[in-house]
Short mmCIF file of C-alpha atoms in Angstrom, two decimals:
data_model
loop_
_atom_site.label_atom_id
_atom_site.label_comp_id
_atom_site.label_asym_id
_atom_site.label_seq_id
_atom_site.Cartn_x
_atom_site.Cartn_y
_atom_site.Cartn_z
CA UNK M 1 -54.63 84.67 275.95
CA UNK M 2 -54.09 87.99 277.85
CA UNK M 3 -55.38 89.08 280.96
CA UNK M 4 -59.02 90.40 280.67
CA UNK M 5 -57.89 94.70 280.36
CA UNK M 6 -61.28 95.46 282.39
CA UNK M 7 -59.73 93.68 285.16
CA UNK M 8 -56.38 95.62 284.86
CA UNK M 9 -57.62 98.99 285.03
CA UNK M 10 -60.30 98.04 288.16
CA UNK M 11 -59.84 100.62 291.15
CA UNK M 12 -59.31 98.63 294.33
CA UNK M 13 -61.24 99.67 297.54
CA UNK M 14 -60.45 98.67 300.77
CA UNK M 15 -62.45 96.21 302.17
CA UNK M 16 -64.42 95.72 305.76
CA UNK M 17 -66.37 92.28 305.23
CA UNK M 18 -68.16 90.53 308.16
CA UNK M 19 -68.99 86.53 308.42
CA UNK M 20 -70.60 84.12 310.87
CA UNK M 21 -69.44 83.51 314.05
CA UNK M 22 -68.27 86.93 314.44
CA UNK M 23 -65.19 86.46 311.77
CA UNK M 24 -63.71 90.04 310.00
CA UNK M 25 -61.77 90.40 307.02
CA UNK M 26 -59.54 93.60 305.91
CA UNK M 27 -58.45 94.47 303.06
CA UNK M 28 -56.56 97.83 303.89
CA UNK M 29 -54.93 100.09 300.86
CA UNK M 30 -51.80 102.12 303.10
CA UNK M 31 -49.10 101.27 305.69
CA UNK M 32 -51.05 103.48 308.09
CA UNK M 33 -54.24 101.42 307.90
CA UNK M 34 -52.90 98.24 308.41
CA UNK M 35 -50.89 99.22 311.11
CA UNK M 36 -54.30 100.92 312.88
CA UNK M 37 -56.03 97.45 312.61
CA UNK M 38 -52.98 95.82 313.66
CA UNK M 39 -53.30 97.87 316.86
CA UNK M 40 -56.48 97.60 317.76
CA UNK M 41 -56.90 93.42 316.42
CA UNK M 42 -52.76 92.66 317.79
CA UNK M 43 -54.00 88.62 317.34
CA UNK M 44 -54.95 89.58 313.63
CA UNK M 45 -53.75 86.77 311.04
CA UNK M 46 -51.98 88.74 308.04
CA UNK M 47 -52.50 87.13 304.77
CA UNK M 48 -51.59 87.02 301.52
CA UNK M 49 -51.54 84.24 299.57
CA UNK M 50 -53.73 82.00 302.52
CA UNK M 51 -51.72 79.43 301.49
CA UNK M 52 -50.68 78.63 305.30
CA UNK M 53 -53.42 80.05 307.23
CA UNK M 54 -55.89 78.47 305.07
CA UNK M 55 -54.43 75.36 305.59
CA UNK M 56 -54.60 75.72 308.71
CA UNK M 57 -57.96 77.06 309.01
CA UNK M 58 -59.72 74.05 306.77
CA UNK M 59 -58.10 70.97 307.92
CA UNK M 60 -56.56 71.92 310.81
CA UNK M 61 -59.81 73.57 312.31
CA UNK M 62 -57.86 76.50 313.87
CA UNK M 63 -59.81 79.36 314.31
CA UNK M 64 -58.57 83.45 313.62
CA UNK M 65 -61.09 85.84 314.22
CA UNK M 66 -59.47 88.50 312.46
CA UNK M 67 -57.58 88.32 308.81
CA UNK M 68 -56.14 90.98 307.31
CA UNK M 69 -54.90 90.56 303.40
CA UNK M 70 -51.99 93.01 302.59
CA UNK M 71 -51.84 92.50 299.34
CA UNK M 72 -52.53 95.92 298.39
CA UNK M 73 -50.15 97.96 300.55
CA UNK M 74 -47.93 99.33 298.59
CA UNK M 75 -44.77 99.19 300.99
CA UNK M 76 -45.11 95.78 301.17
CA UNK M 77 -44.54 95.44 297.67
CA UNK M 78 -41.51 97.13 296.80
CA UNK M 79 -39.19 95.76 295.14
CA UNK M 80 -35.96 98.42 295.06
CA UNK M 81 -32.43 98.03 293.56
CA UNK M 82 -30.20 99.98 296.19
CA UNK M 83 -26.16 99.96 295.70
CA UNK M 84 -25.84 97.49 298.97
CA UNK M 85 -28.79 95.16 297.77
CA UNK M 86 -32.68 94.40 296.93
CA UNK M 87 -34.75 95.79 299.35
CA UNK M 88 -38.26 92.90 298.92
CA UNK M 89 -41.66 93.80 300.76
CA UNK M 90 -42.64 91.30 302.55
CA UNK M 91 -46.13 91.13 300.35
CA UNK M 92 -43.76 90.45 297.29
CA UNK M 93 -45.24 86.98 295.64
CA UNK M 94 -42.64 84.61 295.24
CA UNK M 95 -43.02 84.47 291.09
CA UNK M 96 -42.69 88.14 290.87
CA UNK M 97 -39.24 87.66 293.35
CA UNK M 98 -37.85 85.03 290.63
CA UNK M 99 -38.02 87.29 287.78
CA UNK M 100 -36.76 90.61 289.00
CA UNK M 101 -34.03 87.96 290.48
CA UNK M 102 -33.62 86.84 286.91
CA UNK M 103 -33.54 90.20 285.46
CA UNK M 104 -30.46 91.19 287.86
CA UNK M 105 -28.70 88.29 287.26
CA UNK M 106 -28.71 89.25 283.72
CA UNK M 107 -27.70 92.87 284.13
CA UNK M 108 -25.76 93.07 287.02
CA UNK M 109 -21.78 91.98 287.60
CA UNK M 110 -22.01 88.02 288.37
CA UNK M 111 -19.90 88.75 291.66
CA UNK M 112 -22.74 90.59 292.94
CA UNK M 113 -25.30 88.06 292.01
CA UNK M 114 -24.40 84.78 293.88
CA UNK M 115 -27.02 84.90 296.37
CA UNK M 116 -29.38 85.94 293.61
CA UNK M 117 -28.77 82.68 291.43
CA UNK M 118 -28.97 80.62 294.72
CA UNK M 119 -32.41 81.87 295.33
CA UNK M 120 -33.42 81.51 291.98
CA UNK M 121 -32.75 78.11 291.75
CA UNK M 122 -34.46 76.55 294.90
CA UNK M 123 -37.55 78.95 294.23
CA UNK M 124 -37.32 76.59 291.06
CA UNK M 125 -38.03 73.91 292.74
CA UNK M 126 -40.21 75.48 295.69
CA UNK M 127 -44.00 74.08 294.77
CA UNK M 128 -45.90 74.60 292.24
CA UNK M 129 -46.59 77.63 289.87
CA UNK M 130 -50.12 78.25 291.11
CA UNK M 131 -48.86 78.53 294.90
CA UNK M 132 -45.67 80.71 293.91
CA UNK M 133 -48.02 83.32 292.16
CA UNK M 134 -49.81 83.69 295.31
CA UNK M 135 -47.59 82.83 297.94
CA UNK M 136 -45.54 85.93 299.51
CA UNK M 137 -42.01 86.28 300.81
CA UNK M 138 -43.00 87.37 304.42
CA UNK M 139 -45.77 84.78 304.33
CA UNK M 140 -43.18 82.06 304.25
CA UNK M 141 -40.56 83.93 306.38
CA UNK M 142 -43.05 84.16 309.39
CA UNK M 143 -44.25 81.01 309.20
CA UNK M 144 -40.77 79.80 310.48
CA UNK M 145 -41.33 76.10 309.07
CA UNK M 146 -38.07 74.20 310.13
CA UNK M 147 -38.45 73.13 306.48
CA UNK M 148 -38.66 76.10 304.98
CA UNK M 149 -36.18 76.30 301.93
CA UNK M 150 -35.45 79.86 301.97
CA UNK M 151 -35.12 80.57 305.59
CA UNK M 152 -31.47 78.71 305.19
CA UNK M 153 -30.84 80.77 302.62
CA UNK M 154 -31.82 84.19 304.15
CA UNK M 155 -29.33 83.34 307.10
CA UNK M 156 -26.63 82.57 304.98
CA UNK M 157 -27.27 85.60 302.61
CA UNK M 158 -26.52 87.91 305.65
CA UNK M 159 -30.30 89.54 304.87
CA UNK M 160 -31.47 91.94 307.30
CA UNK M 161 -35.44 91.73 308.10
CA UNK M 162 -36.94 95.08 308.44
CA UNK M 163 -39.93 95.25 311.11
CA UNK M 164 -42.15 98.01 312.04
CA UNK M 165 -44.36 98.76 314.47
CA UNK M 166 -48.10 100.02 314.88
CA UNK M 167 -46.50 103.80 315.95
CA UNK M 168 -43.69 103.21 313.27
CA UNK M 169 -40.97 102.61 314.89
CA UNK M 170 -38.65 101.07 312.75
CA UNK M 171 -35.83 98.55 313.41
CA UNK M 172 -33.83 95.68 311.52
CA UNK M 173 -32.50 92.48 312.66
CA UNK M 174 -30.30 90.00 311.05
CA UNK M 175 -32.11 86.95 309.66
CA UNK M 176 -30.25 84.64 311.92
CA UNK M 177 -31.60 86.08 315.24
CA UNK M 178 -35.25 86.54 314.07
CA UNK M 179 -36.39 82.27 313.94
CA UNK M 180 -36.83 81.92 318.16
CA UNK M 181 -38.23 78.71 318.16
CA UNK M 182 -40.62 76.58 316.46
CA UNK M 183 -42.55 78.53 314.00
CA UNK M 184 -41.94 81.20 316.65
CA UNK M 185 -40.52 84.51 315.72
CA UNK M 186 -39.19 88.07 316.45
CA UNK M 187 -42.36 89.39 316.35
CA UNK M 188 -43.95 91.53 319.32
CA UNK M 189 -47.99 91.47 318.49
CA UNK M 190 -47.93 95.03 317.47
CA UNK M 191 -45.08 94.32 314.68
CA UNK M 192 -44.98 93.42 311.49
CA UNK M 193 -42.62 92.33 308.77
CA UNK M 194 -42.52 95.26 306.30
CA UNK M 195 -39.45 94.27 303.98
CA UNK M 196 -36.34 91.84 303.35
CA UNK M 197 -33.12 93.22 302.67
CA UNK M 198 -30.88 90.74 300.39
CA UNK M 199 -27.30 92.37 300.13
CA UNK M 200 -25.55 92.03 297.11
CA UNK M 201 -22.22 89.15 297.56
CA UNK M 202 -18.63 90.63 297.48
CA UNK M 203 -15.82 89.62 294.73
CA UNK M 204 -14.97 85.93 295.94
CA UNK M 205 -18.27 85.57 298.47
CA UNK M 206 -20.27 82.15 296.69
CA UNK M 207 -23.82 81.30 298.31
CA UNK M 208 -25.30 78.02 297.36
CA UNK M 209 -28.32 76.36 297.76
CA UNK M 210 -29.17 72.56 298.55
CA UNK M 211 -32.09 70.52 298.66
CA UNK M 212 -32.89 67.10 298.93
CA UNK M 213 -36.85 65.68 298.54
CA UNK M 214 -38.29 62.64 297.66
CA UNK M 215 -39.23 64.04 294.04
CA UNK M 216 -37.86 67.05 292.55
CA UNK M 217 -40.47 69.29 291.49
CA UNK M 218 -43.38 70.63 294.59
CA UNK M 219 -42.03 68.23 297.06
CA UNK M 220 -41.64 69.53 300.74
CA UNK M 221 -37.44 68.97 302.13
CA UNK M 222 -36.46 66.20 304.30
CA UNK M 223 -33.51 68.73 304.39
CA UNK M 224 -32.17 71.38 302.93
CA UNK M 225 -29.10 74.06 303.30
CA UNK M 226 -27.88 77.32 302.45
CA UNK M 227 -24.16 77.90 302.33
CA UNK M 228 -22.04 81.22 301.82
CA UNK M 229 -18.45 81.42 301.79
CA UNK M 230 -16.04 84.42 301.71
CA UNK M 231 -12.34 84.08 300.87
CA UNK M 232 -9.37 86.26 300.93
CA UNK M 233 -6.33 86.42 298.89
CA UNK M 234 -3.43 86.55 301.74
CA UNK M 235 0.09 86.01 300.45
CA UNK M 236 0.12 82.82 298.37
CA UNK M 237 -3.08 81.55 299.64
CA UNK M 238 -6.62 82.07 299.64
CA UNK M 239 -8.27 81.76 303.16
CA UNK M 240 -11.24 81.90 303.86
CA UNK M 241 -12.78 85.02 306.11
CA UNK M 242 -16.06 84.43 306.73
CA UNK M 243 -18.42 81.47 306.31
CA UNK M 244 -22.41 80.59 306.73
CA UNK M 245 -23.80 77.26 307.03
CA UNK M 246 -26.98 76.62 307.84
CA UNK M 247 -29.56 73.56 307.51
CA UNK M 248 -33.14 72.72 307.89
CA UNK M 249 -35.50 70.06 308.37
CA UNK M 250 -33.05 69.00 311.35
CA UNK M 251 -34.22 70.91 313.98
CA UNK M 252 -37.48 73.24 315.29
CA UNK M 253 -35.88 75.85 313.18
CA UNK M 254 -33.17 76.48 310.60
CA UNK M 255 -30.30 75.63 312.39
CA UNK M 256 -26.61 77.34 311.50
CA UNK M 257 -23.72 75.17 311.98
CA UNK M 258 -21.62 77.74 314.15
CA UNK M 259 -18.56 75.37 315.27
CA UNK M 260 -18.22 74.24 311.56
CA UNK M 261 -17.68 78.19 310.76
CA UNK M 262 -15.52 78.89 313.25
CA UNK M 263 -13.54 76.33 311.75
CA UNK M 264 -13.74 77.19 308.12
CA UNK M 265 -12.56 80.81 309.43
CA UNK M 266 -9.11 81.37 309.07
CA UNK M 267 -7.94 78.55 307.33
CA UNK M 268 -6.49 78.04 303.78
CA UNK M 269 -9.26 77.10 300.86
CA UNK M 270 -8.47 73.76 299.49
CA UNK M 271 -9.61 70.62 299.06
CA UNK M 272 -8.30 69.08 301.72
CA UNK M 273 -10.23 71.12 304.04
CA UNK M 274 -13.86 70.88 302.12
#
């Protein structure tokens, strides 16, 4: 079986669609568009996958007058090999993230890829196959679910989130300052999420991800982790020089374990001290 070629080779149009009760849906086709609707709708739900907001919509009888899918914006779909990192539009769907993740980890020095593997792996066990084909990296990011079981792992990674606003201004913050609260985030109502940078890990820098569910395989986390650590060869002993904990499903959001760094920080890799 193939997908249908007639289907491939469709033009896409942007779309302006209407419903009861006074309900719009966009479908805009550049940057520029979205961010003109964003302006003049700043309570607009963005959507991708509707995985969330349909959720939230159907059972939870929440009402959004105005959706916007961004599906077909091309900057939100990049997804760019630079010399620090990946640069991932926020639009990217989670499937299409695993395999250009498995691709790199194929081609690409194994020092660089530790974050890369770790990502890989709990995306393995992150639903099911018909949700990560629709489901979007940004979708999940701004949802800021204190289960989440990448969020963790951003943080950890040292990614930077790059956000944009409806005049384009442009400016990044680290992952671990953007989750303010309870599926709260730093998001003014004229921004937007454009992109994820993932930096690539240093010689010696290991990122590892943890989950625990009641079942394996498309299970939400009673917790989960994501865990980087940096060490430094310094005389006879390796010491570690920078470290990222950081857990969720403990607290309204992913929450980093910043006493437990500062004491990793500085002292001599061993046993004794994991």
């Amino acid at each position: 079986l193939i997908f249908p070629p007639e289907l491939l080779l469709r033009k896409s149009y942007s779309l302006n669609l209407s419903g009861s009760g006074g309900i719009k849906w966009f479908r805009p086709l550049r940057l520029q568009h979205l961010l003109e609707l964003k302006s003049k709708y700043p309570d607009a739900k963005l959507l991708v996958g509707n995985t969330e907001v349909g959720i939230e919509m159907r059972l939870k009888r929440m009402q959004y007058r105005v959706l916007i899918s961004v599906t077909h914006v091309p900057e939100l779909n990049v997804l760019h090999l630079k010399d620090e990192g990946i640069e991932i539009g926020a639009a990217v769907r989670l499937s299409d993230l695993m395999k250009v993740l498995r691709k790199v980890v194929t081609e690409r020095d194994a020092r660089e890829t530790s974050s890369c593997k770790a990502f890989i792996e709990q995306l393995k066990w992150f639903a099911g196959t018909q949700i990560k084909n629709v489901a979007s990296i940004g979708g999940n990011i701004c949802t800021a679910s204190p289960i989440s079981d990448l969020n963790p792992l951003w943080i950890a990674a040292g990614a930077k989130f790059r956000v944009i606003d409806c005049k384009g201004n442009i400016r990044t913050t680290a992952a671990e300052k953007f989750f303010q609260g309870y599926r709260e985030v730093d998001l003014a109502s004229d921004e937007i999420l454009q992109s994820v940078f993932l930096p690539w890990t240093r010689p010696f820098e290991f990122v590892k991800e943890f989950k625990q569910a009641h079942r394996r395989e498309d299970d939400i986390a009673i917790v989960n982790a994501g865990m980087r650590v940096y060490i430094e060869n310094k005389g006879e002993n390796w010491v570690v020089s920078d470290a990222s904990i950081v857990y969720g499903g403990v607290a309204p959001v992913s929450l980093s374990a910043q006493a437990t760094k500062e004491y990793l920080t500085g002292k001599r890799w061993s046993q004794e001290l994991l």
